[in-house]
Amino acid sequence: MEIFRFNRALMRAPAPSVVDGLRAVDAGSPDFDGVVREHGAYRRALEDAGVAVDVLAPLEAFPDSIFVEDAALVFTAGAIALRPGAPSRRGEADEIAPALEARFDRVLRLEEGFADGGDVLTTPRGALIGLSSRTTKEGAATLIKLLAMLGLRGEAVTTPPGVLHFKSDCSLIGEETILATARLAASGVFKGFKTILVPEGEEGAANAVRINGDLLISDAYPRTAELLDRKRYGIVVLPTREIAKIDAGLSCLSLRWFA
Ligand code: CIR
């Protein structure tokens, strides 16, 4: 399936400052070595799925910069450097722009409003842009214009209150199928798609990553793993205990595209 066909990815190595990453609720800081291990396991999973991974140098000044998904969007047609909504993350777009310039013929920049890539779900019908505490109406409207320049459709939708990013609560796992939390699916935003709901209490499992034939999911959600395994998804279970302490899931650790 075209939409899941990837052969290139960008990641950023964790800096020791990652232990100070943003979090909504402080349940203790992640362990640096643990983050490095989770990052390494993720990288190997991408490589096993047939993707060539470039890992950018760590940025001590930006604790959350390993979550490269929030600073940019990447497509075969080109890349967009975004404007992350959290003040401490704003500079990440400038930091990633040269890496995008080196890899894409066309790099656009979001100049107005704010938008995090974690709020953008790309589907075969276009991109759903969740308005959130990080992505503003102005950012979404500007992004829709930039997506159009790359030949893509964009649409602003809502994110449930209290949810960090739109994709914290959903992922595209089949061309017509979205894995989602009940609270997000209830908003009606996935009309026309098939939805698979994650079991109650496993909301974090909705942030999964489909790459080629593999579906990367977190090891913290056994009931979701069983459900997806029964449906014959090629699941690859990855550790996320440390990055979860700073509100991260799997999609945010990489930018993926087909070149
Ligand atoms: C943040 O709050 O920005 C980071 N601590 C976590 C970002 C996770 N990114 C994502 O879900 N796309």
PDB file of C-alpha atoms and ligand atoms in Angstrom:
ATOM      1  CA  MET A   1       0.000   0.000   0.000  1.00  0.00           C
ATOM      2  CA  GLU A   2       1.449   3.323  -1.146  1.00  0.00           C
ATOM      3  CA  ILE A   3       0.684   5.269   1.990  1.00  0.00           C
ATOM      4  CA  PHE A   4       2.731   2.892   4.144  1.00  0.00           C
ATOM      5  CA  ARG A   5       5.615   2.541   1.726  1.00  0.00           C
ATOM      6  CA  PHE A   6       8.707   4.035   3.365  1.00  0.00           C
ATOM      7  CA  ASN A   7      12.403   3.667   2.653  1.00  0.00           C
ATOM      8  CA  ARG A   8      13.910   6.699   4.433  1.00  0.00           C
ATOM      9  CA  ALA A   9      13.661   8.048   7.969  1.00  0.00           C
ATOM     10  CA  LEU A  10      15.184  10.763  10.104  1.00  0.00           C
ATOM     11  CA  MET A  11      15.650  10.462  13.848  1.00  0.00           C
ATOM     12  CA  ARG A  12      17.564  12.596  16.362  1.00  0.00           C
ATOM     13  CA  ALA A  13      19.790  11.099  19.053  1.00  0.00           C
ATOM     14  CA  PRO A  14      18.757  11.897  22.638  1.00  0.00           C
ATOM     15  CA  ALA A  15      20.843  14.475  24.510  1.00  0.00           C
ATOM     16  CA  PRO A  16      21.275  14.069  28.298  1.00  0.00           C
ATOM     17  CA  SER A  17      18.783  16.971  28.672  1.00  0.00           C
ATOM     18  CA  VAL A  18      16.009  14.638  27.445  1.00  0.00           C
ATOM     19  CA  VAL A  19      15.374  13.831  31.123  1.00  0.00           C
ATOM     20  CA  ASP A  20      13.982  17.386  31.397  1.00  0.00           C
ATOM     21  CA  GLY A  21      11.499  16.885  28.546  1.00  0.00           C
ATOM     22  CA  LEU A  22       8.038  18.433  28.826  1.00  0.00           C
ATOM     23  CA  ARG A  23       5.318  16.487  30.574  1.00  0.00           C
ATOM     24  CA  ALA A  24       1.720  17.203  31.587  1.00  0.00           C
ATOM     25  CA  VAL A  25       1.983  15.273  34.842  1.00  0.00           C
ATOM     26  CA  ASP A  26       5.276  14.666  36.582  1.00  0.00           C
ATOM     27  CA  ALA A  27       5.534  10.956  37.345  1.00  0.00           C
ATOM     28  CA  GLY A  28       9.323  11.093  37.593  1.00  0.00           C
ATOM     29  CA  SER A  29      11.953  11.838  34.977  1.00  0.00           C
ATOM     30  CA  PRO A  30      12.981   9.264  32.402  1.00  0.00           C
ATOM     31  CA  ASP A  31      16.278   7.477  32.812  1.00  0.00           C
ATOM     32  CA  PHE A  32      18.743   8.652  30.144  1.00  0.00           C
ATOM     33  CA  ASP A  33      20.204   5.222  29.400  1.00  0.00           C
ATOM     34  CA  GLY A  34      16.673   3.834  29.183  1.00  0.00           C
ATOM     35  CA  VAL A  35      15.717   6.473  26.605  1.00  0.00           C
ATOM     36  CA  VAL A  36      18.837   5.624  24.599  1.00  0.00           C
ATOM     37  CA  ARG A  37      17.868   1.928  24.672  1.00  0.00           C
ATOM     38  CA  GLU A  38      14.279   2.641  23.565  1.00  0.00           C
ATOM     39  CA  HIS A  39      15.564   4.922  20.807  1.00  0.00           C
ATOM     40  CA  GLY A  40      17.964   2.186  19.635  1.00  0.00           C
ATOM     41  CA  ALA A  41      15.271  -0.501  19.609  1.00  0.00           C
ATOM     42  CA  TYR A  42      13.042   1.808  17.562  1.00  0.00           C
ATOM     43  CA  ARG A  43      15.796   2.510  15.076  1.00  0.00           C
ATOM     44  CA  ARG A  44      16.435  -1.212  14.622  1.00  0.00           C
ATOM     45  CA  ALA A  45      12.705  -1.806  14.066  1.00  0.00           C
ATOM     46  CA  LEU A  46      12.689   0.796  11.268  1.00  0.00           C
ATOM     47  CA  GLU A  47      15.750  -0.805   9.695  1.00  0.00           C
ATOM     48  CA  ASP A  48      14.187  -4.268   9.972  1.00  0.00           C
ATOM     49  CA  ALA A  49      11.151  -2.871   8.152  1.00  0.00           C
ATOM     50  CA  GLY A  50      13.390  -1.894   5.236  1.00  0.00           C
ATOM     51  CA  VAL A  51      14.013   1.776   6.044  1.00  0.00           C
ATOM     52  CA  ALA A  52      17.390   3.560   5.825  1.00  0.00           C
ATOM     53  CA  VAL A  53      17.636   5.667   8.980  1.00  0.00           C
ATOM     54  CA  ASP A  54      19.746   8.824   9.419  1.00  0.00           C
ATOM     55  CA  VAL A  55      20.241   9.839  13.046  1.00  0.00           C
ATOM     56  CA  LEU A  56      20.897  13.555  13.580  1.00  0.00           C
ATOM     57  CA  ALA A  57      23.236  14.868  16.284  1.00  0.00           C
ATOM     58  CA  PRO A  58      21.769  15.397  19.785  1.00  0.00           C
ATOM     59  CA  LEU A  59      20.688  18.904  20.818  1.00  0.00           C
ATOM     60  CA  GLU A  60      21.336  19.564  24.491  1.00  0.00           C
ATOM     61  CA  ALA A  61      19.500  22.923  24.291  1.00  0.00           C
ATOM     62  CA  PHE A  62      16.281  21.194  23.184  1.00  0.00           C
ATOM     63  CA  PRO A  63      15.278  18.412  25.594  1.00  0.00           C
ATOM     64  CA  ASP A  64      12.320  17.296  23.437  1.00  0.00           C
ATOM     65  CA  SER A  65      14.152  17.397  20.117  1.00  0.00           C
ATOM     66  CA  ILE A  66      14.263  13.566  19.804  1.00  0.00           C
ATOM     67  CA  PHE A  67      10.575  13.892  18.928  1.00  0.00           C
ATOM     68  CA  VAL A  68      11.385  14.979  15.380  1.00  0.00           C
ATOM     69  CA  GLU A  69       7.842  14.351  14.208  1.00  0.00           C
ATOM     70  CA  ASP A  70       6.686  17.584  15.834  1.00  0.00           C
ATOM     71  CA  ALA A  71       9.114  19.890  14.007  1.00  0.00           C
ATOM     72  CA  ALA A  72       8.403  18.871  10.403  1.00  0.00           C
ATOM     73  CA  LEU A  73       6.229  16.982   7.938  1.00  0.00           C
ATOM     74  CA  VAL A  74       7.800  14.924   5.173  1.00  0.00           C
ATOM     75  CA  PHE A  75       6.347  13.554   1.936  1.00  0.00           C
ATOM     76  CA  THR A  76       7.775  12.235  -1.328  1.00  0.00           C
ATOM     77  CA  ALA A  77       6.839  15.604  -2.872  1.00  0.00           C
ATOM     78  CA  GLY A  78       8.683  17.674  -0.268  1.00  0.00           C
ATOM     79  CA  ALA A  79       9.008  18.665   3.371  1.00  0.00           C
ATOM     80  CA  ILE A  80       7.474  21.328   5.614  1.00  0.00           C
ATOM     81  CA  ALA A  81       9.358  22.777   8.591  1.00  0.00           C
ATOM     82  CA  LEU A  82       6.678  23.544  11.178  1.00  0.00           C
ATOM     83  CA  ARG A  83       6.414  25.914  14.178  1.00  0.00           C
ATOM     84  CA  PRO A  84       6.022  23.797  17.313  1.00  0.00           C
ATOM     85  CA  GLY A  85       3.527  25.247  19.769  1.00  0.00           C
ATOM     86  CA  ALA A  86       5.485  24.783  23.007  1.00  0.00           C
ATOM     87  CA  PRO A  87       7.819  27.770  23.632  1.00  0.00           C
ATOM     88  CA  SER A  88      10.723  25.505  24.621  1.00  0.00           C
ATOM     89  CA  ARG A  89      10.386  23.624  21.310  1.00  0.00           C
ATOM     90  CA  ARG A  90      10.118  26.554  18.860  1.00  0.00           C
ATOM     91  CA  GLY A  91      13.793  26.463  17.852  1.00  0.00           C
ATOM     92  CA  GLU A  92      13.559  22.821  16.787  1.00  0.00           C
ATOM     93  CA  ALA A  93      12.235  23.813  13.341  1.00  0.00           C
ATOM     94  CA  ASP A  94      15.364  25.878  12.585  1.00  0.00           C
ATOM     95  CA  GLU A  95      17.506  23.016  13.843  1.00  0.00           C
ATOM     96  CA  ILE A  96      15.915  20.434  11.561  1.00  0.00           C
ATOM     97  CA  ALA A  97      15.578  22.665   8.463  1.00  0.00           C
ATOM     98  CA  PRO A  98      19.153  22.052   7.153  1.00  0.00           C
ATOM     99  CA  ALA A  99      18.627  18.272   7.419  1.00  0.00           C
ATOM    100  CA  LEU A 100      15.448  18.663   5.355  1.00  0.00           C
ATOM    101  CA  GLU A 101      17.175  20.932   2.805  1.00  0.00           C
ATOM    102  CA  ALA A 102      19.853  18.260   2.350  1.00  0.00           C
ATOM    103  CA  ARG A 103      17.298  15.559   1.592  1.00  0.00           C
ATOM    104  CA  PHE A 104      14.368  17.217  -0.202  1.00  0.00           C
ATOM    105  CA  ASP A 105      14.212  19.327  -3.383  1.00  0.00           C
ATOM    106  CA  ARG A 106      11.332  21.282  -1.940  1.00  0.00           C
ATOM    107  CA  VAL A 107      11.228  22.527   1.681  1.00  0.00           C
ATOM    108  CA  LEU A 108       8.392  24.837   2.739  1.00  0.00           C
ATOM    109  CA  ARG A 109       8.170  26.687   6.059  1.00  0.00           C
ATOM    110  CA  LEU A 110       5.230  27.410   8.280  1.00  0.00           C
ATOM    111  CA  GLU A 111       5.558  31.116   9.035  1.00  0.00           C
ATOM    112  CA  GLU A 112       2.265  31.893  10.769  1.00  0.00           C
ATOM    113  CA  GLY A 113       0.527  30.312  13.732  1.00  0.00           C
ATOM    114  CA  PHE A 114       1.777  27.139  15.372  1.00  0.00           C
ATOM    115  CA  ALA A 115       1.517  23.486  14.414  1.00  0.00           C
ATOM    116  CA  ASP A 116       3.094  20.293  15.771  1.00  0.00           C
ATOM    117  CA  GLY A 117       3.514  17.316  13.442  1.00  0.00           C
ATOM    118  CA  GLY A 118       2.034  15.126  16.178  1.00  0.00           C
ATOM    119  CA  ASP A 119      -1.289  16.754  15.332  1.00  0.00           C
ATOM    120  CA  VAL A 120      -1.170  15.760  11.652  1.00  0.00           C
ATOM    121  CA  LEU A 121      -2.542  12.392  10.541  1.00  0.00           C
ATOM    122  CA  THR A 122      -1.817  11.681   6.877  1.00  0.00           C
ATOM    123  CA  THR A 123      -4.387   9.444   5.185  1.00  0.00           C
ATOM    124  CA  PRO A 124      -5.009   8.498   1.544  1.00  0.00           C
ATOM    125  CA  ARG A 125      -7.798  11.124   1.569  1.00  0.00           C
ATOM    126  CA  GLY A 126      -5.616  13.933   2.881  1.00  0.00           C
ATOM    127  CA  ALA A 127      -4.225  15.164   6.173  1.00  0.00           C
ATOM    128  CA  LEU A 128      -6.334  15.609   9.295  1.00  0.00           C
ATOM    129  CA  ILE A 129      -4.909  18.445  11.415  1.00  0.00           C
ATOM    130  CA  GLY A 130      -6.005  18.312  15.040  1.00  0.00           C
ATOM    131  CA  LEU A 131      -6.375  21.659  16.775  1.00  0.00           C
ATOM    132  CA  SER A 132      -4.767  21.262  20.188  1.00  0.00           C
ATOM    133  CA  SER A 133      -2.863  23.139  22.865  1.00  0.00           C
ATOM    134  CA  ARG A 134       0.070  23.057  20.385  1.00  0.00           C
ATOM    135  CA  THR A 135      -1.653  23.560  17.026  1.00  0.00           C
ATOM    136  CA  THR A 136      -3.565  26.810  16.551  1.00  0.00           C
ATOM    137  CA  LYS A 137      -6.333  27.624  14.068  1.00  0.00           C
ATOM    138  CA  GLU A 138      -3.970  30.005  12.303  1.00  0.00           C
ATOM    139  CA  GLY A 139      -1.260  27.352  12.155  1.00  0.00           C
ATOM    140  CA  ALA A 140      -3.709  24.800  10.716  1.00  0.00           C
ATOM    141  CA  ALA A 141      -5.013  27.275   8.114  1.00  0.00           C
ATOM    142  CA  THR A 142      -1.469  28.173   7.022  1.00  0.00           C
ATOM    143  CA  LEU A 143      -0.504  24.510   6.929  1.00  0.00           C
ATOM    144  CA  ILE A 144      -3.482  23.682   4.690  1.00  0.00           C
ATOM    145  CA  LYS A 145      -2.108  26.194   2.146  1.00  0.00           C
ATOM    146  CA  LEU A 146       1.378  24.662   2.312  1.00  0.00           C
ATOM    147  CA  LEU A 147       0.003  21.134   1.928  1.00  0.00           C
ATOM    148  CA  ALA A 148      -1.914  22.297  -1.158  1.00  0.00           C
ATOM    149  CA  MET A 149       1.394  23.489  -2.647  1.00  0.00           C
ATOM    150  CA  LEU A 150       2.584  19.880  -2.362  1.00  0.00           C
ATOM    151  CA  GLY A 151      -0.630  18.589  -3.926  1.00  0.00           C
ATOM    152  CA  LEU A 152      -2.122  17.393  -0.632  1.00  0.00           C
ATOM    153  CA  ARG A 153      -5.462  18.092   1.005  1.00  0.00           C
ATOM    154  CA  GLY A 154      -5.658  19.248   4.626  1.00  0.00           C
ATOM    155  CA  GLU A 155      -8.574  19.627   7.004  1.00  0.00           C
ATOM    156  CA  ALA A 156      -8.672  21.036  10.539  1.00  0.00           C
ATOM    157  CA  VAL A 157     -10.424  18.860  13.131  1.00  0.00           C
ATOM    158  CA  THR A 158     -10.647  18.851  16.914  1.00  0.00           C
ATOM    159  CA  THR A 159      -8.537  16.962  19.448  1.00  0.00           C
ATOM    160  CA  PRO A 160     -10.261  15.776  22.654  1.00  0.00           C
ATOM    161  CA  PRO A 161      -9.597  18.046  25.667  1.00  0.00           C
ATOM    162  CA  GLY A 162      -6.614  16.986  27.741  1.00  0.00           C
ATOM    163  CA  VAL A 163      -5.039  15.006  24.877  1.00  0.00           C
ATOM    164  CA  LEU A 164      -1.565  16.307  23.954  1.00  0.00           C
ATOM    165  CA  HIS A 165      -1.622  15.626  20.216  1.00  0.00           C
ATOM    166  CA  PHE A 166      -4.254  14.406  17.749  1.00  0.00           C
ATOM    167  CA  LYS A 167      -2.062  11.378  17.019  1.00  0.00           C
ATOM    168  CA  SER A 168      -1.656  10.594  20.716  1.00  0.00           C
ATOM    169  CA  ASP A 169      -5.122   9.098  20.178  1.00  0.00           C
ATOM    170  CA  CYS A 170      -5.036   7.628  16.665  1.00  0.00           C
ATOM    171  CA  SER A 171      -2.991   6.087  13.855  1.00  0.00           C
ATOM    172  CA  LEU A 172      -3.681   5.001  10.316  1.00  0.00           C
ATOM    173  CA  ILE A 173      -3.011   1.247  10.326  1.00  0.00           C
ATOM    174  CA  GLY A 174      -4.692   0.241   7.061  1.00  0.00           C
ATOM    175  CA  GLU A 175      -5.538   2.279   3.983  1.00  0.00           C
ATOM    176  CA  GLU A 176      -9.093   2.678   5.287  1.00  0.00           C
ATOM    177  CA  THR A 177      -8.524   1.743   8.915  1.00  0.00           C
ATOM    178  CA  ILE A 178      -7.747   3.898  11.908  1.00  0.00           C
ATOM    179  CA  LEU A 179      -6.735   2.657  15.341  1.00  0.00           C
ATOM    180  CA  ALA A 180      -8.233   5.156  17.797  1.00  0.00           C
ATOM    181  CA  THR A 181      -9.376   5.795  21.318  1.00  0.00           C
ATOM    182  CA  ALA A 182     -13.119   5.745  21.949  1.00  0.00           C
ATOM    183  CA  ARG A 183     -13.016   9.407  23.021  1.00  0.00           C
ATOM    184  CA  LEU A 184     -11.530  10.544  19.716  1.00  0.00           C
ATOM    185  CA  ALA A 185     -13.631   8.242  17.510  1.00  0.00           C
ATOM    186  CA  ALA A 186     -16.758   9.571  19.285  1.00  0.00           C
ATOM    187  CA  SER A 187     -16.081  13.027  17.844  1.00  0.00           C
ATOM    188  CA  GLY A 188     -17.087  11.679  14.408  1.00  0.00           C
ATOM    189  CA  VAL A 189     -13.856  12.795  12.800  1.00  0.00           C
ATOM    190  CA  PHE A 190     -13.208   9.423  11.141  1.00  0.00           C
ATOM    191  CA  LYS A 191     -16.429   9.267   9.112  1.00  0.00           C
ATOM    192  CA  GLY A 192     -15.897   6.988   6.121  1.00  0.00           C
ATOM    193  CA  PHE A 193     -12.978   5.119   7.739  1.00  0.00           C
ATOM    194  CA  LYS A 194     -13.128   1.798   9.540  1.00  0.00           C
ATOM    195  CA  THR A 195     -12.073   2.282  13.149  1.00  0.00           C
ATOM    196  CA  ILE A 196     -10.573  -0.211  15.565  1.00  0.00           C
ATOM    197  CA  LEU A 197     -10.916   1.028  19.139  1.00  0.00           C
ATOM    198  CA  VAL A 198      -8.177   0.387  21.657  1.00  0.00           C
ATOM    199  CA  PRO A 199      -9.476  -1.269  24.843  1.00  0.00           C
ATOM    200  CA  GLU A 200     -10.455   1.048  27.698  1.00  0.00           C
ATOM    201  CA  GLY A 201      -7.447   1.745  29.894  1.00  0.00           C
ATOM    202  CA  GLU A 202      -5.042   1.299  26.947  1.00  0.00           C
ATOM    203  CA  GLU A 203      -5.566   4.729  25.342  1.00  0.00           C
ATOM    204  CA  GLY A 204      -1.816   5.207  24.786  1.00  0.00           C
ATOM    205  CA  ALA A 205      -1.822   2.208  22.447  1.00  0.00           C
ATOM    206  CA  ALA A 206      -3.594   4.281  19.779  1.00  0.00           C
ATOM    207  CA  ASN A 207      -0.258   5.874  18.862  1.00  0.00           C
ATOM    208  CA  ALA A 208       1.159   3.157  16.605  1.00  0.00           C
ATOM    209  CA  VAL A 209       3.276   3.307  13.443  1.00  0.00           C
ATOM    210  CA  ARG A 210       2.611   1.301  10.302  1.00  0.00           C
ATOM    211  CA  ILE A 211       5.710   0.937   8.107  1.00  0.00           C
ATOM    212  CA  ASN A 212       5.632  -1.269   5.048  1.00  0.00           C
ATOM    213  CA  GLY A 213       4.247  -4.584   6.420  1.00  0.00           C
ATOM    214  CA  ASP A 214       5.077  -3.917  10.082  1.00  0.00           C
ATOM    215  CA  LEU A 215       2.954  -2.258  12.746  1.00  0.00           C
ATOM    216  CA  LEU A 216       5.027  -0.862  15.620  1.00  0.00           C
ATOM    217  CA  ILE A 217       3.174  -0.762  18.921  1.00  0.00           C
ATOM    218  CA  SER A 218       4.157  -0.128  22.527  1.00  0.00           C
ATOM    219  CA  ASP A 219       4.802  -3.052  24.866  1.00  0.00           C
ATOM    220  CA  ALA A 220       2.704  -1.380  27.579  1.00  0.00           C
ATOM    221  CA  TYR A 221      -0.634  -2.448  26.096  1.00  0.00           C
ATOM    222  CA  PRO A 222      -1.058  -6.254  25.964  1.00  0.00           C
ATOM    223  CA  ARG A 223      -4.786  -6.239  25.215  1.00  0.00           C
ATOM    224  CA  THR A 224      -4.267  -4.042  22.146  1.00  0.00           C
ATOM    225  CA  ALA A 225      -1.388  -6.266  21.029  1.00  0.00           C
ATOM    226  CA  GLU A 226      -3.629  -9.323  21.282  1.00  0.00           C
ATOM    227  CA  LEU A 227      -6.450  -7.599  19.404  1.00  0.00           C
ATOM    228  CA  LEU A 228      -4.187  -6.534  16.531  1.00  0.00           C
ATOM    229  CA  ASP A 229      -2.400  -9.869  16.425  1.00  0.00           C
ATOM    230  CA  ARG A 230      -5.759 -11.637  16.098  1.00  0.00           C
ATOM    231  CA  LYS A 231      -6.535  -9.360  13.153  1.00  0.00           C
ATOM    232  CA  ARG A 232      -3.234 -10.453  11.571  1.00  0.00           C
ATOM    233  CA  TYR A 233      -1.389  -7.149  11.691  1.00  0.00           C
ATOM    234  CA  GLY A 234       2.358  -7.760  11.648  1.00  0.00           C
ATOM    235  CA  ILE A 235       2.945  -6.267  15.075  1.00  0.00           C
ATOM    236  CA  VAL A 236       6.388  -5.369  16.394  1.00  0.00           C
ATOM    237  CA  VAL A 237       6.296  -4.592  20.100  1.00  0.00           C
ATOM    238  CA  LEU A 238       8.668  -1.889  21.354  1.00  0.00           C
ATOM    239  CA  PRO A 239       9.602  -0.589  24.814  1.00  0.00           C
ATOM    240  CA  THR A 240       8.303   2.933  25.602  1.00  0.00           C
ATOM    241  CA  ARG A 241       8.390   3.101  29.419  1.00  0.00           C
ATOM    242  CA  GLU A 242      10.952   5.910  29.616  1.00  0.00           C
ATOM    243  CA  ILE A 243       9.727   8.105  26.744  1.00  0.00           C
ATOM    244  CA  ALA A 244       6.150   7.727  28.049  1.00  0.00           C
ATOM    245  CA  LYS A 245       7.237   9.656  31.169  1.00  0.00           C
ATOM    246  CA  ILE A 246       7.584  12.698  28.914  1.00  0.00           C
ATOM    247  CA  ASP A 247       4.287  12.101  27.127  1.00  0.00           C
ATOM    248  CA  ALA A 248       5.735  10.512  24.002  1.00  0.00           C
ATOM    249  CA  GLY A 249       4.531   7.607  21.908  1.00  0.00           C
ATOM    250  CA  LEU A 250       6.085   5.865  18.931  1.00  0.00           C
ATOM    251  CA  SER A 251       5.166   8.067  15.990  1.00  0.00           C
ATOM    252  CA  CYS A 252       7.028  11.112  17.321  1.00  0.00           C
ATOM    253  CA  LEU A 253      10.462   9.435  17.255  1.00  0.00           C
ATOM    254  CA  SER A 254      10.883   9.574  13.469  1.00  0.00           C
ATOM    255  CA  LEU A 255      10.031  11.293  10.201  1.00  0.00           C
ATOM    256  CA  ARG A 256       9.369   8.730   7.505  1.00  0.00           C
ATOM    257  CA  TRP A 257       9.023   9.037   3.737  1.00  0.00           C
ATOM    258  CA  PHE A 258       9.528   7.277   0.420  1.00  0.00           C
ATOM    259  CA  ALA A 259      12.285   8.685  -1.765  1.00  0.00           C
TER     260      ALA A 259
HETATM  261  C1  CIR B   1       6.219  17.335  24.351  1.00  0.00           C
HETATM  262  O1  CIR B   1       5.456  17.558  25.298  1.00  0.00           O
HETATM  263  O2  CIR B   1       6.282  18.068  23.359  1.00  0.00           O
HETATM  264  C2  CIR B   1       7.119  16.114  24.427  1.00  0.00           C
HETATM  265  N1  CIR B   1       7.496  15.883  25.784  1.00  0.00           N
HETATM  266  C3  CIR B   1       6.424  14.896  23.869  1.00  0.00           C
HETATM  267  C4  CIR B   1       6.126  15.036  22.407  1.00  0.00           C
HETATM  268  C5  CIR B   1       5.469  13.844  21.851  1.00  0.00           C
HETATM  269  N2  CIR B   1       5.238  14.030  20.472  1.00  0.00           N
HETATM  270  C6  CIR B   1       4.218  13.480  19.811  1.00  0.00           C
HETATM  271  O3  CIR B   1       3.367  12.837  20.389  1.00  0.00           O
HETATM  272  N3  CIR B   1       4.140  13.733  18.508  1.00  0.00           N
END
